[in-house]
């Protein structure tokens, strides 16, 4: 994936990372506010920590994992990438919350769930993007939707 870059390969790859971030962000908004409290969506979308984690940390960590596993056998990726994503879901909470204690462990479980969802969505989106190149539009629409929520 990282050997030779051209727009035809880089666009679906970047779009898959944006789709993973967008789906995770929308899931967070729906879990926190639900459909009954649609009016609260803009306030939830404005939380800067979510933007940092979902559109900063998650794609960068995912790209790092992809880079580290680029020379491994593709059939073995699931056995290498999943544990790395689990570490990626745990690491920020253990570091930010100052070690292993009950609160950091509960937050880490949420982080592990988010990392697993991100991996699943971005992997499926990348495979789907290779079949239907116009699905990159979904990543742009989802990002614009979240940006509009912030502006409300």
mmCIF file of N, CA, C and O in Angstrom, residues 17-95:
data_model
loop_
_atom_site.group_PDB
_atom_site.id
_atom_site.type_symbol
_atom_site.label_atom_id
_atom_site.label_comp_id
_atom_site.label_asym_id
_atom_site.label_seq_id
_atom_site.Cartn_x
_atom_site.Cartn_y
_atom_site.Cartn_z
ATOM 1 N N UNK A 17 -10.098 6.350 5.889
ATOM 2 C CA UNK A 17 -9.767 6.866 7.223
ATOM 3 C C UNK A 17 -10.794 7.915 7.651
ATOM 4 O O UNK A 17 -11.213 7.938 8.810
ATOM 5 N N UNK A 18 -11.215 8.778 6.713
ATOM 6 C CA UNK A 18 -12.233 9.781 7.044
ATOM 7 C C UNK A 18 -13.582 9.137 7.346
ATOM 8 O O UNK A 18 -14.308 9.590 8.238
ATOM 9 N N UNK A 19 -13.924 8.094 6.604
ATOM 10 C CA UNK A 19 -15.188 7.396 6.865
ATOM 11 C C UNK A 19 -15.149 6.742 8.244
ATOM 12 O O UNK A 19 -16.125 6.812 9.001
ATOM 13 N N UNK A 20 -14.028 6.125 8.591
ATOM 14 C CA UNK A 20 -13.894 5.532 9.927
ATOM 15 C C UNK A 20 -14.063 6.568 11.017
ATOM 16 O O UNK A 20 -14.777 6.349 12.005
ATOM 17 N N UNK A 21 -13.431 7.732 10.842
ATOM 18 C CA UNK A 21 -13.558 8.807 11.830
ATOM 19 C C UNK A 21 -14.985 9.335 11.900
ATOM 20 O O UNK A 21 -15.522 9.558 12.990
ATOM 21 N N UNK A 22 -15.602 9.528 10.742
ATOM 22 C CA UNK A 22 -16.962 10.061 10.713
ATOM 23 C C UNK A 22 -17.980 9.133 11.333
ATOM 24 O O UNK A 22 -18.853 9.562 12.086
ATOM 25 N N UNK A 23 -17.886 7.848 11.011
ATOM 26 C CA UNK A 23 -18.822 6.873 11.588
ATOM 27 C C UNK A 23 -18.658 6.816 13.106
ATOM 28 O O UNK A 23 -19.637 6.776 13.848
ATOM 29 N N UNK A 24 -17.428 6.836 13.564
ATOM 30 C CA UNK A 24 -17.177 6.794 15.009
ATOM 31 C C UNK A 24 -17.711 8.057 15.684
ATOM 32 O O UNK A 24 -18.317 7.980 16.765
ATOM 33 N N UNK A 25 -17.521 9.202 15.046
ATOM 34 C CA UNK A 25 -18.023 10.449 15.608
ATOM 35 C C UNK A 25 -19.547 10.463 15.641
ATOM 36 O O UNK A 25 -20.167 10.836 16.643
ATOM 37 N N UNK A 26 -20.181 10.061 14.552
ATOM 38 C CA UNK A 26 -21.648 10.004 14.532
ATOM 39 C C UNK A 26 -22.184 9.009 15.557
ATOM 40 O O UNK A 26 -23.208 9.263 16.204
ATOM 41 N N UNK A 27 -21.501 7.882 15.716
ATOM 42 C CA UNK A 27 -21.917 6.903 16.725
ATOM 43 C C UNK A 27 -21.826 7.508 18.120
ATOM 44 O O UNK A 27 -22.711 7.293 18.960
ATOM 45 N N UNK A 28 -20.783 8.274 18.375
ATOM 46 C CA UNK A 28 -20.640 8.933 19.677
ATOM 47 C C UNK A 28 -21.782 9.913 19.914
ATOM 48 O O UNK A 28 -22.368 9.952 20.998
ATOM 49 N N UNK A 29 -22.104 10.696 18.893
ATOM 50 C CA UNK A 29 -23.207 11.659 19.028
ATOM 51 C C UNK A 29 -24.521 10.935 19.282
ATOM 52 O O UNK A 29 -25.307 11.327 20.154
ATOM 53 N N UNK A 30 -24.759 9.850 18.541
ATOM 54 C CA UNK A 30 -26.011 9.106 18.732
ATOM 55 C C UNK A 30 -26.074 8.438 20.098
ATOM 56 O O UNK A 30 -27.132 8.393 20.724
ATOM 57 N N UNK A 31 -24.960 7.926 20.581
ATOM 58 C CA UNK A 31 -24.949 7.274 21.895
ATOM 59 C C UNK A 31 -25.164 8.305 22.995
ATOM 60 O O UNK A 31 -25.919 8.072 23.940
ATOM 61 N N UNK A 32 -24.510 9.449 22.875
ATOM 62 C CA UNK A 32 -24.624 10.462 23.931
ATOM 63 C C UNK A 32 -25.953 11.212 23.889
ATOM 64 O O UNK A 32 -26.517 11.528 24.933
ATOM 65 N N UNK A 33 -26.459 11.521 22.687
ATOM 66 C CA UNK A 33 -27.660 12.343 22.569
ATOM 67 C C UNK A 33 -28.879 11.590 22.060
ATOM 68 O O UNK A 33 -30.007 11.969 22.357
ATOM 69 N N UNK A 34 -28.676 10.564 21.260
ATOM 70 C CA UNK A 34 -29.784 9.804 20.716
ATOM 71 C C UNK A 34 -30.603 10.587 19.710
ATOM 72 O O UNK A 34 -30.306 11.734 19.386
ATOM 73 N N UNK A 35 -31.643 9.954 19.218
ATOM 74 C CA UNK A 35 -32.515 10.594 18.238
ATOM 75 C C UNK A 35 -33.535 11.513 18.914
ATOM 76 O O UNK A 35 -34.095 12.388 18.281
ATOM 77 N N UNK A 36 -33.772 11.297 20.200
ATOM 78 C CA UNK A 36 -34.754 12.121 20.900
ATOM 79 C C UNK A 36 -34.224 13.512 21.196
ATOM 80 O O UNK A 36 -34.992 14.436 21.442
ATOM 81 N N UNK A 37 -32.898 13.663 21.218
ATOM 82 C CA UNK A 37 -32.289 14.946 21.576
ATOM 83 C C UNK A 37 -31.443 15.485 20.421
ATOM 84 O O UNK A 37 -30.287 15.847 20.597
ATOM 85 N N UNK A 38 -32.049 15.549 19.236
ATOM 86 C CA UNK A 38 -31.330 16.006 18.043
ATOM 87 C C UNK A 38 -30.819 17.434 18.235
ATOM 88 O O UNK A 38 -29.774 17.807 17.720
ATOM 89 N N UNK A 39 -31.513 18.220 19.001
ATOM 90 C CA UNK A 39 -31.092 19.594 19.254
ATOM 91 C C UNK A 39 -29.774 19.703 19.987
ATOM 92 O O UNK A 39 -29.108 20.737 19.940
ATOM 93 N N UNK A 40 -29.362 18.652 20.674
ATOM 94 C CA UNK A 40 -28.091 18.661 21.404
ATOM 95 C C UNK A 40 -26.920 18.242 20.521
ATOM 96 O O UNK A 40 -25.773 18.348 20.938
ATOM 97 N N UNK A 41 -27.181 17.746 19.321
ATOM 98 C CA UNK A 41 -26.108 17.278 18.445
ATOM 99 C C UNK A 41 -25.045 18.344 18.194
ATOM 100 O O UNK A 41 -23.851 18.038 18.252
ATOM 101 N N UNK A 42 -25.429 19.602 17.920
ATOM 102 C CA UNK A 42 -24.374 20.601 17.673
ATOM 103 C C UNK A 42 -23.449 20.809 18.875
ATOM 104 O O UNK A 42 -22.244 20.991 18.698
ATOM 105 N N UNK A 43 -23.998 20.763 20.094
ATOM 106 C CA UNK A 43 -23.147 20.933 21.277
ATOM 107 C C UNK A 43 -22.171 19.767 21.417
ATOM 108 O O UNK A 43 -21.004 19.955 21.752
ATOM 109 N N UNK A 44 -22.646 18.555 21.154
ATOM 110 C CA UNK A 44 -21.768 17.390 21.236
ATOM 111 C C UNK A 44 -20.715 17.442 20.138
ATOM 112 O O UNK A 44 -19.559 17.082 20.361
ATOM 113 N N UNK A 45 -21.096 17.904 18.962
ATOM 114 C CA UNK A 45 -20.153 17.969 17.836
ATOM 115 C C UNK A 45 -19.074 19.024 18.055
ATOM 116 O O UNK A 45 -18.019 18.953 17.437
ATOM 117 N N UNK A 46 -19.323 19.993 18.926
ATOM 118 C CA UNK A 46 -18.355 21.057 19.163
ATOM 119 C C UNK A 46 -17.275 20.686 20.171
ATOM 120 O O UNK A 46 -16.352 21.463 20.367
ATOM 121 N N UNK A 47 -17.370 19.538 20.803
ATOM 122 C CA UNK A 47 -16.381 19.150 21.808
ATOM 123 C C UNK A 47 -15.038 18.913 21.113
ATOM 124 O O UNK A 47 -14.913 18.016 20.279
ATOM 125 N N UNK A 48 -14.022 19.718 21.425
ATOM 126 C CA UNK A 48 -12.754 19.608 20.705
ATOM 127 C C UNK A 48 -12.026 18.290 20.935
ATOM 128 O O UNK A 48 -11.298 17.823 20.060
ATOM 129 N N UNK A 49 -12.231 17.668 22.092
ATOM 130 C CA UNK A 49 -11.555 16.392 22.362
ATOM 131 C C UNK A 49 -11.985 15.315 21.368
ATOM 132 O O UNK A 49 -11.180 14.484 20.959
ATOM 133 N N UNK A 50 -13.249 15.317 20.985
ATOM 134 C CA UNK A 50 -13.712 14.330 20.007
ATOM 135 C C UNK A 50 -13.033 14.539 18.662
ATOM 136 O O UNK A 50 -12.638 13.587 17.998
ATOM 137 N N UNK A 51 -12.927 15.797 18.245
ATOM 138 C CA UNK A 51 -12.267 16.082 16.970
ATOM 139 C C UNK A 51 -10.814 15.644 17.013
ATOM 140 O O UNK A 51 -10.293 15.078 16.054
ATOM 141 N N UNK A 52 -10.146 15.905 18.128
ATOM 142 C CA UNK A 52 -8.736 15.523 18.257
ATOM 143 C C UNK A 52 -8.588 14.013 18.194
ATOM 144 O O UNK A 52 -7.711 13.493 17.489
ATOM 145 N N UNK A 53 -9.427 13.275 18.919
ATOM 146 C CA UNK A 53 -9.313 11.822 18.938
ATOM 147 C C UNK A 53 -9.752 11.190 17.623
ATOM 148 O O UNK A 53 -9.079 10.329 17.085
ATOM 149 N N UNK A 54 -10.900 11.628 17.097
ATOM 150 C CA UNK A 54 -11.473 10.944 15.930
ATOM 151 C C UNK A 54 -10.859 11.374 14.608
ATOM 152 O O UNK A 54 -10.740 10.567 13.692
ATOM 153 N N UNK A 55 -10.506 12.648 14.475
ATOM 154 C CA UNK A 55 -9.941 13.119 13.210
ATOM 155 C C UNK A 55 -8.446 13.395 13.299
ATOM 156 O O UNK A 55 -7.829 13.765 12.316
ATOM 157 N N UNK A 56 -7.870 13.243 14.463
ATOM 158 C CA UNK A 56 -6.430 13.423 14.618
ATOM 159 C C UNK A 56 -5.743 12.127 14.989
ATOM 160 O O UNK A 56 -5.045 11.512 14.171
ATOM 161 N N UNK A 57 -5.983 11.699 16.216
ATOM 162 C CA UNK A 57 -5.296 10.517 16.735
ATOM 163 C C UNK A 57 -5.649 9.243 15.969
ATOM 164 O O UNK A 57 -4.762 8.483 15.582
ATOM 165 N N UNK A 58 -6.935 8.987 15.755
ATOM 166 C CA UNK A 58 -7.353 7.717 15.124
ATOM 167 C C UNK A 58 -6.759 7.529 13.728
ATOM 168 O O UNK A 58 -6.155 6.480 13.459
ATOM 169 N N UNK A 59 -6.868 8.509 12.809
ATOM 170 C CA UNK A 59 -6.258 8.286 11.497
ATOM 171 C C UNK A 59 -4.738 8.191 11.544
ATOM 172 O O UNK A 59 -4.145 7.370 10.838
ATOM 173 N N UNK A 60 -4.096 9.017 12.376
ATOM 174 C CA UNK A 60 -2.638 8.961 12.452
ATOM 175 C C UNK A 60 -2.159 7.627 13.010
ATOM 176 O O UNK A 60 -1.199 7.039 12.498
ATOM 177 N N UNK A 61 -2.826 7.135 14.049
ATOM 178 C CA UNK A 61 -2.450 5.837 14.601
ATOM 179 C C UNK A 61 -2.714 4.728 13.590
ATOM 180 O O UNK A 61 -1.911 3.808 13.438
ATOM 181 N N UNK A 62 -3.813 4.828 12.871
ATOM 182 C CA UNK A 62 -4.146 3.828 11.859
ATOM 183 C C UNK A 62 -3.120 3.810 10.728
ATOM 184 O O UNK A 62 -2.709 2.742 10.263
ATOM 185 N N UNK A 63 -2.692 4.978 10.301
ATOM 186 C CA UNK A 63 -1.658 5.059 9.271
ATOM 187 C C UNK A 63 -0.347 4.479 9.785
ATOM 188 O O UNK A 63 0.360 3.770 9.056
ATOM 189 N N UNK A 64 -0.020 4.745 11.059
ATOM 190 C CA UNK A 64 1.188 4.169 11.654
ATOM 191 C C UNK A 64 1.116 2.647 11.681
ATOM 192 O O UNK A 64 2.088 1.962 11.340
ATOM 193 N N UNK A 65 -0.033 2.098 12.061
ATOM 194 C CA UNK A 65 -0.205 0.643 12.074
ATOM 195 C C UNK A 65 -0.065 0.080 10.664
ATOM 196 O O UNK A 65 0.599 -0.936 10.453
ATOM 197 N N UNK A 66 -0.689 0.739 9.700
ATOM 198 C CA UNK A 66 -0.567 0.285 8.311
ATOM 199 C C UNK A 66 0.879 0.326 7.841
ATOM 200 O O UNK A 66 1.337 -0.566 7.131
ATOM 201 N N UNK A 67 1.597 1.370 8.239
ATOM 202 C CA UNK A 67 2.996 1.494 7.848
ATOM 203 C C UNK A 67 3.843 0.390 8.497
ATOM 204 O O UNK A 67 4.685 -0.217 7.844
ATOM 205 N N UNK A 68 3.608 0.134 9.771
ATOM 206 C CA UNK A 68 4.391 -0.888 10.481
ATOM 207 C C UNK A 68 4.107 -2.295 9.962
ATOM 208 O O UNK A 68 4.977 -3.171 10.038
ATOM 209 N N UNK A 69 2.912 -2.526 9.461
ATOM 210 C CA UNK A 69 2.536 -3.868 8.997
ATOM 211 C C UNK A 69 2.593 -3.999 7.483
ATOM 212 O O UNK A 69 2.118 -4.993 6.930
ATOM 213 N N UNK A 70 3.180 -3.042 6.794
ATOM 214 C CA UNK A 70 3.181 -3.041 5.330
ATOM 215 C C UNK A 70 3.936 -4.215 4.726
ATOM 216 O O UNK A 70 3.628 -4.646 3.629
ATOM 217 N N UNK A 71 4.928 -4.748 5.414
ATOM 218 C CA UNK A 71 5.730 -5.836 4.857
ATOM 219 C C UNK A 71 5.305 -7.209 5.368
ATOM 220 O O UNK A 71 5.936 -8.195 5.050
ATOM 221 N N UNK A 72 4.248 -7.251 6.143
ATOM 222 C CA UNK A 72 3.772 -8.539 6.648
ATOM 223 C C UNK A 72 2.850 -9.180 5.627
ATOM 224 O O UNK A 72 2.318 -8.514 4.747
ATOM 225 N N UNK A 73 2.649 -10.445 5.797
ATOM 226 C CA UNK A 73 1.765 -11.204 4.921
ATOM 227 C C UNK A 73 0.322 -10.705 5.114
ATOM 228 O O UNK A 73 -0.153 -10.634 6.241
ATOM 229 N N UNK A 74 -0.399 -10.362 4.038
ATOM 230 C CA UNK A 74 -1.779 -9.851 4.188
ATOM 231 C C UNK A 74 -2.710 -10.796 4.933
ATOM 232 O O UNK A 74 -3.640 -10.348 5.596
ATOM 233 N N UNK A 75 -2.477 -12.100 4.848
ATOM 234 C CA UNK A 75 -3.329 -13.041 5.592
ATOM 235 C C UNK A 75 -3.094 -12.945 7.090
ATOM 236 O O UNK A 75 -3.952 -13.317 7.887
ATOM 237 N N UNK A 76 -1.939 -12.445 7.508
ATOM 238 C CA UNK A 76 -1.613 -12.332 8.928
ATOM 239 C C UNK A 76 -1.960 -10.956 9.501
ATOM 240 O O UNK A 76 -1.768 -10.725 10.692
ATOM 241 N N UNK A 77 -2.459 -10.040 8.675
ATOM 242 C CA UNK A 77 -2.741 -8.686 9.146
ATOM 243 C C UNK A 77 -3.703 -8.667 10.318
ATOM 244 O O UNK A 77 -3.525 -7.896 11.249
ATOM 245 N N UNK A 78 -4.707 -9.491 10.285
ATOM 246 C CA UNK A 78 -5.699 -9.457 11.364
ATOM 247 C C UNK A 78 -5.079 -9.850 12.709
ATOM 248 O O UNK A 78 -5.443 -9.325 13.747
ATOM 249 N N UNK A 79 -4.086 -10.732 12.682
ATOM 250 C CA UNK A 79 -3.437 -11.169 13.913
ATOM 251 C C UNK A 79 -2.422 -10.152 14.415
ATOM 252 O O UNK A 79 -2.018 -10.204 15.576
ATOM 253 N N UNK A 80 -2.018 -9.245 13.552
ATOM 254 C CA UNK A 80 -1.060 -8.213 13.945
ATOM 255 C C UNK A 80 -1.774 -6.887 14.190
ATOM 256 O O UNK A 80 -1.518 -6.207 15.189
ATOM 257 N N UNK A 81 -2.689 -6.520 13.305
ATOM 258 C CA UNK A 81 -3.339 -5.209 13.402
ATOM 259 C C UNK A 81 -4.321 -5.110 14.563
ATOM 260 O O UNK A 81 -4.373 -4.077 15.234
ATOM 261 N N UNK A 82 -5.093 -6.149 14.798
ATOM 262 C CA UNK A 82 -6.084 -6.081 15.884
ATOM 263 C C UNK A 82 -5.414 -5.814 17.232
ATOM 264 O O UNK A 82 -5.840 -4.896 17.954
ATOM 265 N N UNK A 83 -4.363 -6.557 17.617
ATOM 266 C CA UNK A 83 -3.717 -6.212 18.895
ATOM 267 C C UNK A 83 -3.137 -4.801 18.914
ATOM 268 O O UNK A 83 -3.196 -4.127 19.945
ATOM 269 N N UNK A 84 -2.607 -4.339 17.778
ATOM 270 C CA UNK A 84 -2.083 -2.974 17.745
ATOM 271 C C UNK A 84 -3.202 -1.952 17.917
ATOM 272 O O UNK A 84 -3.033 -0.941 18.613
ATOM 273 N N UNK A 85 -4.349 -2.191 17.303
ATOM 274 C CA UNK A 85 -5.491 -1.287 17.481
ATOM 275 C C UNK A 85 -5.993 -1.330 18.929
ATOM 276 O O UNK A 85 -6.414 -0.295 19.464
ATOM 277 N N UNK A 86 -5.946 -2.480 19.567
ATOM 278 C CA UNK A 86 -6.362 -2.565 20.970
ATOM 279 C C UNK A 86 -5.418 -1.759 21.858
ATOM 280 O O UNK A 86 -5.865 -1.084 22.785
ATOM 281 N N UNK A 87 -4.131 -1.817 21.556
ATOM 282 C CA UNK A 87 -3.163 -0.990 22.287
ATOM 283 C C UNK A 87 -3.442 0.483 22.013
ATOM 284 O O UNK A 87 -3.402 1.311 22.924
ATOM 285 N N UNK A 88 -3.751 0.808 20.754
ATOM 286 C CA UNK A 88 -4.059 2.189 20.396
ATOM 287 C C UNK A 88 -5.306 2.721 21.066
ATOM 288 O O UNK A 88 -5.405 3.909 21.343
ATOM 289 N N UNK A 89 -6.267 1.842 21.352
ATOM 290 C CA UNK A 89 -7.466 2.265 22.069
ATOM 291 C C UNK A 89 -7.226 2.447 23.550
ATOM 292 O O UNK A 89 -7.915 3.223 24.216
ATOM 293 N N UNK A 90 -6.246 1.760 24.086
ATOM 294 C CA UNK A 90 -5.941 1.818 25.514
ATOM 295 C C UNK A 90 -4.930 2.907 25.858
ATOM 296 O O UNK A 90 -5.066 3.602 26.859
ATOM 297 N N UNK A 91 -3.928 3.051 25.033
ATOM 298 C CA UNK A 91 -2.783 3.913 25.316
ATOM 299 C C UNK A 91 -3.130 5.355 25.694
ATOM 300 O O UNK A 91 -2.621 5.861 26.700
ATOM 301 N N UNK A 92 -3.990 6.049 24.955
ATOM 302 C CA UNK A 92 -4.241 7.449 25.335
ATOM 303 C C UNK A 92 -4.850 7.604 26.719
ATOM 304 O O UNK A 92 -4.523 8.547 27.439
ATOM 305 N N UNK A 93 -5.701 6.684 27.103
ATOM 306 C CA UNK A 93 -6.367 6.814 28.403
ATOM 307 C C UNK A 93 -5.436 6.474 29.552
ATOM 308 O O UNK A 93 -5.498 7.101 30.602
ATOM 309 N N UNK A 94 -4.575 5.509 29.355
ATOM 310 C CA UNK A 94 -3.607 5.174 30.395
ATOM 311 C C UNK A 94 -2.617 6.324 30.564
ATOM 312 O O UNK A 94 -2.268 6.691 31.689
ATOM 313 N N UNK A 95 -2.205 6.931 29.461
ATOM 314 C CA UNK A 95 -1.255 8.043 29.534
ATOM 315 C C UNK A 95 -1.930 9.300 30.092
ATOM 316 O O UNK A 95 -1.407 9.932 31.014
#
